[in-house]
Short mmCIF file of C-alpha atoms (C1' of nucleotides) in Angstrom, two decimals:
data_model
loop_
_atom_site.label_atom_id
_atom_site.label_comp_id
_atom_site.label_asym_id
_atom_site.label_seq_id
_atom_site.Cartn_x
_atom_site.Cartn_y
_atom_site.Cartn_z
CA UNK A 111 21.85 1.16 15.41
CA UNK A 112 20.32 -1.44 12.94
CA UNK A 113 22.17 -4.53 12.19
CA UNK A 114 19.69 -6.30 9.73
CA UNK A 115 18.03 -4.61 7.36
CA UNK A 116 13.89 -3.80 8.28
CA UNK A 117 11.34 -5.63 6.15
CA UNK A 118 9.04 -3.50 4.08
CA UNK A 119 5.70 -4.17 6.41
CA UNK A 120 7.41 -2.55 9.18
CA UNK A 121 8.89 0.50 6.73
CA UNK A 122 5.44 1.42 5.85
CA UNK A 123 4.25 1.17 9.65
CA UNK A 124 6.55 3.79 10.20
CA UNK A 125 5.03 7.15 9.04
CA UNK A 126 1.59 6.03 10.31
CA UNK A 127 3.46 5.53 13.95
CA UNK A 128 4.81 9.19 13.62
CA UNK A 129 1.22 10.39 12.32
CA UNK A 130 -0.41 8.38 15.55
CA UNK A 131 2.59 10.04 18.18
CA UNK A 132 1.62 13.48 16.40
CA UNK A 133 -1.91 13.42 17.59
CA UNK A 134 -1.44 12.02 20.89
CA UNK A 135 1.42 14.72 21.65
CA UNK A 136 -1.47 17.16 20.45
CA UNK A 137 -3.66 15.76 23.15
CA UNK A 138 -1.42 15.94 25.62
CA UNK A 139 -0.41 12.55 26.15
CA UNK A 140 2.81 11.81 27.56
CA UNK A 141 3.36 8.44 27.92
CA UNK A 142 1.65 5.46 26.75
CA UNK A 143 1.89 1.52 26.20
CA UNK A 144 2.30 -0.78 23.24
CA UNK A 145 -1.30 -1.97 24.38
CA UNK A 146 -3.23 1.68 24.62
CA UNK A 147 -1.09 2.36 21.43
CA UNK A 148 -2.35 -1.33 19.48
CA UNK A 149 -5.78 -0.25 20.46
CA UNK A 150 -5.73 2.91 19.16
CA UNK A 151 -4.15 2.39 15.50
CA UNK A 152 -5.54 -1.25 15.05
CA UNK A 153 -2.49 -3.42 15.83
CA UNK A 154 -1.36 -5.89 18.06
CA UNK A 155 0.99 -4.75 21.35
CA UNK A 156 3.54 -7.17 20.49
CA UNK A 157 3.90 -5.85 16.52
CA UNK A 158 4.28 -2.61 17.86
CA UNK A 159 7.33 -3.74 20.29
CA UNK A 160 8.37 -5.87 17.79
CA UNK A 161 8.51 -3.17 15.03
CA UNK A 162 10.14 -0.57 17.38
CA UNK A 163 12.84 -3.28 18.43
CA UNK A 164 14.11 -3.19 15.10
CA UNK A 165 15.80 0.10 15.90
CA UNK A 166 16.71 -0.29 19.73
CA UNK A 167 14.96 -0.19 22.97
CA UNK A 168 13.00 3.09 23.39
CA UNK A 169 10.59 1.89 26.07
CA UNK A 170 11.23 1.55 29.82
CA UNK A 171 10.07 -1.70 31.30
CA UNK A 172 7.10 -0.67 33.95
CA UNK A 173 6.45 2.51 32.45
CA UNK A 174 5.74 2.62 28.35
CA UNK A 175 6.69 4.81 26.29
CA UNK A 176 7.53 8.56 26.49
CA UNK A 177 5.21 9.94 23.27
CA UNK A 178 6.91 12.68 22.43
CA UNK A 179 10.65 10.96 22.76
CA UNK A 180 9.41 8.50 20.67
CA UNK A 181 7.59 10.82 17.87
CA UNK A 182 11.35 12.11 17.63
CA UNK A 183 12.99 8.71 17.43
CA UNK A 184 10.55 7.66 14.69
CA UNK A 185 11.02 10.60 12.80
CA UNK A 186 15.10 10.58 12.93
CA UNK A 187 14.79 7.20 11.46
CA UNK A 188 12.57 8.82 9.06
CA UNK A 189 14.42 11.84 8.14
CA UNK A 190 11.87 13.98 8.75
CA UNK A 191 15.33 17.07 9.67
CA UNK A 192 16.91 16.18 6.14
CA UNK A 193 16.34 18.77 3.49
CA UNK A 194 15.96 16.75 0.48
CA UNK A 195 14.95 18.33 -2.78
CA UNK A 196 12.43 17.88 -4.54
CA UNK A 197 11.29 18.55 -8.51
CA UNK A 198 7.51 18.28 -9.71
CA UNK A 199 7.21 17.69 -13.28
CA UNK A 200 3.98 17.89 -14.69
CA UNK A 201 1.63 20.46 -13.64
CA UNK A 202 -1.74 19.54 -14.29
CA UNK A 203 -4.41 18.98 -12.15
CA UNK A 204 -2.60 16.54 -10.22
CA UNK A 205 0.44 17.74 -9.98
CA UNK A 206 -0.93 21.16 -8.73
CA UNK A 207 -2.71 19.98 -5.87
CA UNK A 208 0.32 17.84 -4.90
CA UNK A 209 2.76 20.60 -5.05
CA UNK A 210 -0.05 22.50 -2.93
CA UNK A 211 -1.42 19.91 -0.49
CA UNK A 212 1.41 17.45 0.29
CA UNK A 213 3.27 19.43 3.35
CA UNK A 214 6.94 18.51 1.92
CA UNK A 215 8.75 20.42 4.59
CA UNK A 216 7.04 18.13 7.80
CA UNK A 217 9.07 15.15 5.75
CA UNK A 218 12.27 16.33 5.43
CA UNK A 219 11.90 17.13 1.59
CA UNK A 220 11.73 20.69 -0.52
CA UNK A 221 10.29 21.43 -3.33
CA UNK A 222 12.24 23.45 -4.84
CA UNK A 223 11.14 23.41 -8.93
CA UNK A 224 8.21 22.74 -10.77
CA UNK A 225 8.25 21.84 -14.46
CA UNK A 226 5.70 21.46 -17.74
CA UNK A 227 6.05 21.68 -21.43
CA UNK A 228 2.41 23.26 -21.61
CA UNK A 229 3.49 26.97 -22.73
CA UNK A 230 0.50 28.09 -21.50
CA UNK A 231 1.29 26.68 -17.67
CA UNK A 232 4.72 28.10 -17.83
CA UNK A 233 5.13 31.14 -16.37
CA UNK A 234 1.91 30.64 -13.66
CA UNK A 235 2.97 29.50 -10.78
CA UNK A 236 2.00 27.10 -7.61
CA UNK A 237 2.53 26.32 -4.05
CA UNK A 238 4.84 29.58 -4.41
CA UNK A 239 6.65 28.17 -6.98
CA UNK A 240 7.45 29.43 -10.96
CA UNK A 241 6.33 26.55 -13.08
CA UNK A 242 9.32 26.64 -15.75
CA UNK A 243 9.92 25.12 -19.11
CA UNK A 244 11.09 21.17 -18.85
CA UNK A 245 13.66 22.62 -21.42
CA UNK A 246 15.57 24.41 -18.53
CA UNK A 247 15.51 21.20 -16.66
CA UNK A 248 19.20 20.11 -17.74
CA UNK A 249 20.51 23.34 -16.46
CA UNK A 250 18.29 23.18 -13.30
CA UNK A 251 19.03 20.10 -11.99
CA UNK A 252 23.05 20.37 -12.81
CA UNK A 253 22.85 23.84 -11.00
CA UNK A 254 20.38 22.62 -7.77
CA UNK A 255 21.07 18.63 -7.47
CA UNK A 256 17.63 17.77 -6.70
CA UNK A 257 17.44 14.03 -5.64
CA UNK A 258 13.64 13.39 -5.54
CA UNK A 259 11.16 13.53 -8.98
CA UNK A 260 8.03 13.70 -8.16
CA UNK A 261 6.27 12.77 -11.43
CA UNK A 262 2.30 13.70 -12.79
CA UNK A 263 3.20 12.88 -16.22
CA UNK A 264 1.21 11.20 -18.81
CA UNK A 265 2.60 7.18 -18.58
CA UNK A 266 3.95 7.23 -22.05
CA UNK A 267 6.24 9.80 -21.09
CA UNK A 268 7.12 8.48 -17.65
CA UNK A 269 9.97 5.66 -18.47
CA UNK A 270 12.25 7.39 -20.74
CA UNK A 271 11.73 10.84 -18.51
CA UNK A 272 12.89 8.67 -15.48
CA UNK A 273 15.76 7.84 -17.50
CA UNK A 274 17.06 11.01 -18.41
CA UNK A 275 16.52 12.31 -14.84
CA UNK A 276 18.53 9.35 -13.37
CA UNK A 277 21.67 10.49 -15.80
CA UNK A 278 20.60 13.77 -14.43
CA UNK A 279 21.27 12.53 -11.06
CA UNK A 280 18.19 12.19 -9.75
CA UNK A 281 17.96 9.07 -6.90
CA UNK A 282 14.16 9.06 -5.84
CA UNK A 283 10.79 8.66 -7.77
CA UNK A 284 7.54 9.22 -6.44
CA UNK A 285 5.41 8.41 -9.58
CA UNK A 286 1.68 9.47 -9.95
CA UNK A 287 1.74 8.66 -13.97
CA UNK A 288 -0.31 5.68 -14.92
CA UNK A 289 2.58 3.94 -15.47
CA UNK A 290 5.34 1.29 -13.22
CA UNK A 291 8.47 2.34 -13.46
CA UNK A 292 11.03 -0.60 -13.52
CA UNK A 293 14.76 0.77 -12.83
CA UNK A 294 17.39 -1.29 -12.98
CA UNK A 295 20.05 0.63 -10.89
CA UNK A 296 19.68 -0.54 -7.19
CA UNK A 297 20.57 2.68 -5.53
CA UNK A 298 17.74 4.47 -7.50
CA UNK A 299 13.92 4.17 -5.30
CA UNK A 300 10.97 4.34 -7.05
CA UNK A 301 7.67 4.85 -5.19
CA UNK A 302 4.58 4.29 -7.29
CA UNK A 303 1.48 5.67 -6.64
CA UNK A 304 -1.84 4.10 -8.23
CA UNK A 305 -4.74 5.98 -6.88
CA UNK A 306 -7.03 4.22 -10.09
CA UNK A 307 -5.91 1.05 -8.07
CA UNK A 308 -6.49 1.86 -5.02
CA UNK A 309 -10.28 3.03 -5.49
CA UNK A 310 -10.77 -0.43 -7.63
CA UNK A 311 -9.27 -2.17 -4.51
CA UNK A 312 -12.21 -0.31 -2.81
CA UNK A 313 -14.88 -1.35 -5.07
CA UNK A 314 -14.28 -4.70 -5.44
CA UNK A 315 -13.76 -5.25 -1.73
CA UNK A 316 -17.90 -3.17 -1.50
CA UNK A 317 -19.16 -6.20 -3.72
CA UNK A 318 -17.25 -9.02 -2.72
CA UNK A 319 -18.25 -11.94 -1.38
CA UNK A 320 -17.46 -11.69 2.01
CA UNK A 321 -15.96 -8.15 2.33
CA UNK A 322 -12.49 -7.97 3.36
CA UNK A 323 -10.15 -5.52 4.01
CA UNK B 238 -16.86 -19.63 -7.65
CA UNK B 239 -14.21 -18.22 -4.71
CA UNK B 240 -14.42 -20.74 -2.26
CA UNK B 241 -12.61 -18.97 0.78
CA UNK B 242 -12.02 -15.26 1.02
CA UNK B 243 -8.99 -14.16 -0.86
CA UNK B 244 -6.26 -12.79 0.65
CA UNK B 245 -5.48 -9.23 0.85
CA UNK B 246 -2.33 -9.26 -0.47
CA UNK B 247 -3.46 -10.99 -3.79
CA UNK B 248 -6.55 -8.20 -3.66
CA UNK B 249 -3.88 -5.57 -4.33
CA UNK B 250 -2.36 -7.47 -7.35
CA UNK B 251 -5.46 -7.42 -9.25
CA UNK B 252 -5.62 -3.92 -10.30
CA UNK B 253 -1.96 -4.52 -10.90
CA UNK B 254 -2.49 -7.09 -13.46
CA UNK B 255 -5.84 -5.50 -14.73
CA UNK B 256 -3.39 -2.69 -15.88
CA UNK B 257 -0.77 -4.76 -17.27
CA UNK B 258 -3.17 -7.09 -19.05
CA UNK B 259 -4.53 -3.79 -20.68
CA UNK B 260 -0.79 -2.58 -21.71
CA UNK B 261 -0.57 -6.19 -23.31
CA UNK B 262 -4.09 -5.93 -25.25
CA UNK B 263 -2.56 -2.29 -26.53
CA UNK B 264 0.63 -3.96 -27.71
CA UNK B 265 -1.74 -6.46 -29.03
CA UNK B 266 -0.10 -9.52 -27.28
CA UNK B 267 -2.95 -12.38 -27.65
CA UNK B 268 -1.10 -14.71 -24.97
CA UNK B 269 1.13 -14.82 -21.83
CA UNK B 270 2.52 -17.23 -20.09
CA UNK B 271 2.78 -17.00 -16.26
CA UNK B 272 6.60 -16.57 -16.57
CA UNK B 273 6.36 -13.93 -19.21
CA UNK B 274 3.75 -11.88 -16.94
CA UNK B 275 6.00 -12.36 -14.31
CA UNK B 276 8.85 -10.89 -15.92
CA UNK B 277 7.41 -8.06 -16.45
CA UNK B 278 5.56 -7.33 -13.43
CA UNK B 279 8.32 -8.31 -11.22
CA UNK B 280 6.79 -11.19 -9.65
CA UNK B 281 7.07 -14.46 -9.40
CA UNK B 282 5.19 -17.24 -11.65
CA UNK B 283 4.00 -19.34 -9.09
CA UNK B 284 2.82 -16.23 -7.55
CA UNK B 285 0.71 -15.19 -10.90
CA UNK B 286 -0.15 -18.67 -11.25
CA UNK B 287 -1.52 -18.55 -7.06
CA UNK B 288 -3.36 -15.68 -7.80
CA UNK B 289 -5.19 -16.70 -10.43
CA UNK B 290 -6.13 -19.72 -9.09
CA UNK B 291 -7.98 -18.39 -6.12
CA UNK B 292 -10.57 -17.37 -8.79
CA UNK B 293 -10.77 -20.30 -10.79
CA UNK B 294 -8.95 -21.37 -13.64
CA UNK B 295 -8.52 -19.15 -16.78
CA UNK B 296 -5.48 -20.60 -18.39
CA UNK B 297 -4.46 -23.72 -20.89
CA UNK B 298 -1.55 -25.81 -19.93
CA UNK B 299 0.81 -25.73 -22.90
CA UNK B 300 -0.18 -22.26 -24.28
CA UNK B 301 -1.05 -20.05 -21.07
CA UNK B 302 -2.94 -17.50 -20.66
CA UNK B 303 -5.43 -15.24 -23.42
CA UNK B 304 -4.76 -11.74 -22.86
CA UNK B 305 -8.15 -10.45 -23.20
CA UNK B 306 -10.19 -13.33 -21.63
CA UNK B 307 -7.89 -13.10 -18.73
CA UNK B 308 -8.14 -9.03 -18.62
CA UNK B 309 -11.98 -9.04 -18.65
CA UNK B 310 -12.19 -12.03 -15.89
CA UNK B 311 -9.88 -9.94 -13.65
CA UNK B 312 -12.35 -6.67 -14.64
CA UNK B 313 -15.46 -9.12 -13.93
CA UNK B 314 -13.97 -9.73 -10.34
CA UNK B 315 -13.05 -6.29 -10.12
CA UNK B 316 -16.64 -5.02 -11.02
CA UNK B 317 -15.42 -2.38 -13.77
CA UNK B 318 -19.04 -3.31 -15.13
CA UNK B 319 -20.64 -1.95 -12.08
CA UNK B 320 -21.65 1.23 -11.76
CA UNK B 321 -21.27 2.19 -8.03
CA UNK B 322 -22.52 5.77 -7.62
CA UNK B 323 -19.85 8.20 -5.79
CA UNK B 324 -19.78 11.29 -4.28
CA UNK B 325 -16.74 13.41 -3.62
CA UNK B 326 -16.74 16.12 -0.60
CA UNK B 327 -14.20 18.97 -0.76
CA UNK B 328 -13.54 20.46 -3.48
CA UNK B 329 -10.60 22.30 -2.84
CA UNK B 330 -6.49 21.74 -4.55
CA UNK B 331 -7.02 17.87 -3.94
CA UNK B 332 -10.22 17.12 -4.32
CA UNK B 333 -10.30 18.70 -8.04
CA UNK B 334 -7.33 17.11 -9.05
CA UNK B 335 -8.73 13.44 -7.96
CA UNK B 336 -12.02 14.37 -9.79
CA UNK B 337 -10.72 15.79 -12.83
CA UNK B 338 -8.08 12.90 -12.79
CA UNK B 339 -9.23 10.07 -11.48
CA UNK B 340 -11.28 7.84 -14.35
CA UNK B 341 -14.23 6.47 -12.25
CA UNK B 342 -16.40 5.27 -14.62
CA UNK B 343 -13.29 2.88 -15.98
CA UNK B 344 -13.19 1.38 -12.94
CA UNK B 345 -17.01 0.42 -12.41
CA UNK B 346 -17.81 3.91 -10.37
CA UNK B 347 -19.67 7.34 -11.26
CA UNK B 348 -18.62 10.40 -9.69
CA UNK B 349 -22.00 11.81 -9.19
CA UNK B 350 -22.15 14.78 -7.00
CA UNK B 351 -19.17 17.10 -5.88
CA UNK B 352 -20.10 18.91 -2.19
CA UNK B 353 -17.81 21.89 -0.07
CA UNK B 354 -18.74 24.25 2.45
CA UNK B 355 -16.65 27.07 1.22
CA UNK B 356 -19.31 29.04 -0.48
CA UNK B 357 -16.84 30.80 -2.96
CA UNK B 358 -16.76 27.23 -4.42
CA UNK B 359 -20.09 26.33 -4.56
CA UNK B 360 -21.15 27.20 -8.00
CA UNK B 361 -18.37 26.55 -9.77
CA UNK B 362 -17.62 23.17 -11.63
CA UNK B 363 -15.12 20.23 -11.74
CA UNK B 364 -14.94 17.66 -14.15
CA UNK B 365 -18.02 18.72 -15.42
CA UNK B 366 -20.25 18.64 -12.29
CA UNK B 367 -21.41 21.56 -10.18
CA UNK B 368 -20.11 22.00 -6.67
CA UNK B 369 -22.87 21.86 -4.42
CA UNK B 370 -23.31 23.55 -0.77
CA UNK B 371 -23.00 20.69 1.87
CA UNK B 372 -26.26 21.42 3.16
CA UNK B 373 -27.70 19.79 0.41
CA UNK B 374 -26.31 16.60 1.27
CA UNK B 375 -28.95 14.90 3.14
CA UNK B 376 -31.23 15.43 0.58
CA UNK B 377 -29.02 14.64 -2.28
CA UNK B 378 -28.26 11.10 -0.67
CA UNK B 379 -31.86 10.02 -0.41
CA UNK B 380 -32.47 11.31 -3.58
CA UNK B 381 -29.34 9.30 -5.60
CA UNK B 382 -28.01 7.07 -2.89
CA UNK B 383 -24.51 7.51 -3.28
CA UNK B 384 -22.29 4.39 -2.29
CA UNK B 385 -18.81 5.79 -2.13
CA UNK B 386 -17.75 8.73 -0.54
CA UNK B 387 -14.46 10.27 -1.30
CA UNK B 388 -13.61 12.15 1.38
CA UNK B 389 -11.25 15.39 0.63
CA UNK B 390 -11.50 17.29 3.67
CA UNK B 391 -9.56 18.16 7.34
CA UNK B 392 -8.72 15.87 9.32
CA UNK B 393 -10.67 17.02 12.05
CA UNK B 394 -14.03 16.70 10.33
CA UNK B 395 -13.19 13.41 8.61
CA UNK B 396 -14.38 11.21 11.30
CA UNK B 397 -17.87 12.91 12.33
CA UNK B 398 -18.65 13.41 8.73
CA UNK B 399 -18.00 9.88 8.08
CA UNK B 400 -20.22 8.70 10.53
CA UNK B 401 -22.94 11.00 9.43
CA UNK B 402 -22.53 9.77 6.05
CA UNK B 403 -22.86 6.05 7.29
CA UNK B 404 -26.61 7.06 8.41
CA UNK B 405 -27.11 8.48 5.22
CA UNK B 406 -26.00 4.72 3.93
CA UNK B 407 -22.95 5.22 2.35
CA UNK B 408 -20.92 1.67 2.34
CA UNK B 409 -17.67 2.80 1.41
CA UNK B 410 -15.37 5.71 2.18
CA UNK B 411 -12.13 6.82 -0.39
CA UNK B 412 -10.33 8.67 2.48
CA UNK B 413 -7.68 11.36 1.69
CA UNK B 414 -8.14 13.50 4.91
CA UNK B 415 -4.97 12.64 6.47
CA UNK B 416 -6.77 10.80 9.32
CA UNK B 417 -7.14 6.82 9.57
CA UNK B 418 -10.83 6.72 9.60
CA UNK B 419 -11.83 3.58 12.25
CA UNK B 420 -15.75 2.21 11.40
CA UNK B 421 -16.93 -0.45 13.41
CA UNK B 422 -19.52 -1.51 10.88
CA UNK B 423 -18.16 -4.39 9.54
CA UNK B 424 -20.04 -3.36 6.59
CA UNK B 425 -18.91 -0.33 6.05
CA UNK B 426 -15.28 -0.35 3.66
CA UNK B 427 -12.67 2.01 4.15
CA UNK B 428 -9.57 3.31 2.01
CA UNK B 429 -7.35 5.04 3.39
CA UNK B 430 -4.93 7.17 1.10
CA UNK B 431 -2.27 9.00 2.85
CA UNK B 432 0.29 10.82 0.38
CA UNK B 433 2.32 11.83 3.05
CA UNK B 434 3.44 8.39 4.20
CA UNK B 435 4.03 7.26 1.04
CA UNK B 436 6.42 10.26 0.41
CA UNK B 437 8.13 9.14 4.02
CA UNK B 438 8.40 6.05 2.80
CA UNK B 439 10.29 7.09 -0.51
CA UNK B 440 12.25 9.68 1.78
CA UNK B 441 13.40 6.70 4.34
CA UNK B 442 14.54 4.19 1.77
CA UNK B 443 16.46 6.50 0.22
CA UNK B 444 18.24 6.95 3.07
CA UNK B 445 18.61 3.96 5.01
CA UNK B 446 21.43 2.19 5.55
CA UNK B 447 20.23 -0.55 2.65
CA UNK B 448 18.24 0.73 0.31
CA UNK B 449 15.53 -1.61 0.31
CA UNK B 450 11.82 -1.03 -0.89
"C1'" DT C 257 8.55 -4.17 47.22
"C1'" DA C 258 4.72 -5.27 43.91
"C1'" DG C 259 2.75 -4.10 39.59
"C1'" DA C 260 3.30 -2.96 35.08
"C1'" DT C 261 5.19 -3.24 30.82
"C1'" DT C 262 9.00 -3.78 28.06
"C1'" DG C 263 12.45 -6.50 25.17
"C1'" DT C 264 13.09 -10.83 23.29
"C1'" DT C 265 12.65 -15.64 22.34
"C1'" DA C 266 9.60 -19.31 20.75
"C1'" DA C 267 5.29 -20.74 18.45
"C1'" DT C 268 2.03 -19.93 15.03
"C1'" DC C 269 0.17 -18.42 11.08
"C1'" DG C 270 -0.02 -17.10 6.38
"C1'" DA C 271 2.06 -15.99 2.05
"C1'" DT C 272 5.39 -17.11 -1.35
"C1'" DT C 273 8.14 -20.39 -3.76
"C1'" DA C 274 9.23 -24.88 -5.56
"C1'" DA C 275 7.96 -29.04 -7.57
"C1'" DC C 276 5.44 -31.93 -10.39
"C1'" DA C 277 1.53 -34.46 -12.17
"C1'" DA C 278 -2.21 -33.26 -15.30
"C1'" DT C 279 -3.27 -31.90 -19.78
"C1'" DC C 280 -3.67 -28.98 -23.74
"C1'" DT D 167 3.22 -37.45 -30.09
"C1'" DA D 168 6.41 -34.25 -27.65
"C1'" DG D 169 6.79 -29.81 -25.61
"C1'" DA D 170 4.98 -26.41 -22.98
"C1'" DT D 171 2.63 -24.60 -19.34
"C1'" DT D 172 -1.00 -24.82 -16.26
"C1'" DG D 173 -3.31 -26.11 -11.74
"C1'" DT D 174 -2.29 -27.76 -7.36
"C1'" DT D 175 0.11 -29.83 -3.60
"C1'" DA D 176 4.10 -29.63 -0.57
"C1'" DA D 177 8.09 -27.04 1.27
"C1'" DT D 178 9.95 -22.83 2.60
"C1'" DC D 179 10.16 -18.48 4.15
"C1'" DG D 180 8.87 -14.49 6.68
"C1'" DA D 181 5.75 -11.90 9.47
"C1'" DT D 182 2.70 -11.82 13.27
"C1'" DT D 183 1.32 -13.44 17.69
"C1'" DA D 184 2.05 -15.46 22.15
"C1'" DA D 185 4.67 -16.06 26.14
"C1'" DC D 186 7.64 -14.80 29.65
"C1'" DA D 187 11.87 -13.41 31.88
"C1'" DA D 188 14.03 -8.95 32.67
"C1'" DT D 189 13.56 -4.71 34.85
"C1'" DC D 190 11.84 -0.16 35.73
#
DNA sequence: TAGATTGTTAATCGATTAACAATC
DNA sequence: TAGATTGTTAATCGATTAACAATC
């Protein structure tokens, strides 16, 4: 379907397309243009075409698009019917209300084990799930394959973690510790997550000069 | 001392290399060199070098850059100094975690007053402040004029509670209700955090044909 | 058919990279 | 001084925007 690989800008369009087709298929809207689309999300019609050109023609010349076609489309591309699981380790705070608020399921992930060295959090449970003892990890992971660790670790710990749960197997990192992982292998994916960044990002764009976005 | 507005892109380096500049001070490193900094923050030197630049110059051809000069310009135009008072509404899985997490006052902000609706939570405390009934909000604001809201709550009252906020003069929103919140007050800033794309974003890369970030 | 809107090519804009003179 | 590395200008690259022919 793709012959040239899709440049990061348009990657992370995607999931806020498939968040924008979500709510207009909950209001009943069944077919709509690159412009009405643009207007709503804050884009221009032709990055919109352009973006969903990278994967093939869904439109029809004349009419738009079909909404809830392409809220499918997007969300093939996105795997939102693969099953892929998922491991929390650290269950503080953070890593609580993850395991609890993100909706894994809607994006084609599981959570399927939760993990801290706190004795005293092992045992309890969250989001339905035991939280066990990261000694039983070895055995987990060799028994369940997880691909995805989702990581709310302290960022001392972080690196050499990631490194024992790539010889584990593990292929995906969505990283909440303070902390940017750097993996060499190619066919490992790291996503960091910075939320002290992203509110300083929002404070210095409240006092600068000319605020920007 | 900026002449023209800086680009976005190099807006969401500088926490990047506020971080890094701090990880250097802790290993005690008293100089860098654009190339060295690049190294380890994957990027490139001209880039650092760029970046930099749009601020002024802070570096000495032949030796580079001082670690902690540089790190405390970088935290001067990031306004770590500031002290930008913030309120955080919702107090549920999510909104804990981000207040018991989260280090505001590193990061020039002061988490101030914590507000839900759900009166089995009001009463109770997180990181060390009480949660308060959202019907004292009105007063609360023209009592401490809050600057930052961090918004923890359903997407369907996101938006409405936003704008009511904006009356009560709040300038900036940190938005984790998973709804794009669109001010026209060019005033008013807006961050908007949404855990589930990035999660589709780790999900599609790992699948994609080319694994590509 | 005429009107609308896509898919796609070309033009523009902006960000990154390369190069190098300035200078510590 | 010679070596190193910045600050800054120019070249390149890539993403966004504009334009328009194709077509529903």
């Amino acid at each position: 379907m793709s012959k040239q690989p899709i440049s990061t800008p348009v990657i992370r369009r995607l999931p806020r397309y498939y968040r924008f087709l979500g709510d207009l298929e909950r209001e009943q809207v069944e077919r709509i243009s690159s412009r009405e689309l643009a207007q709503r999300m804050g884009l221009s019609a032709s990055q919109i075409r352009q973006d969903f050109n990278c994967f093939g023609g869904f439109g029809q010349q004349g009419y738009g698009y079909n909404v809830t076609e392409l809220r499918e489309i997007i969300g093939e591309i996105l795997g939102v019917k693969s099953n892929t699981g998922c491991i929390l380790i650290g269950a503080g705070n953070l890593g609580k209300a993850i395991a609890a608020h993100v909706d894994f399921e809607k994006r084609g992930c599981r959570l399927i084990g939760i993990f801290d060295c706190d004795p005293l959090l092992v045992g309890t449970s969250t989001a339905g799930l035991p939280i066990m003892p990261l000694e039983t990890l070895d055995r987990f992971c060799e028994e369940h394959h997880p691909q995805v660790a989702v990581l709310c670790i302290p960022k001392d710990a972080a690196q050499q973690l990631a490194d024992k749960l790539i010889s584990l197997g593990l292929i995906g990192f969505w990283n909440f510790s303070h902390y940017d992982l750097r993996i060499t292998d190619p066919h490992v994916i790291v996503e960091n997550v910075h939320l002290g960044d992203s509110l300083m990002t929002l404070a210095y764009c409240m006092h600068a000069p000319s605020e920007q976005k």
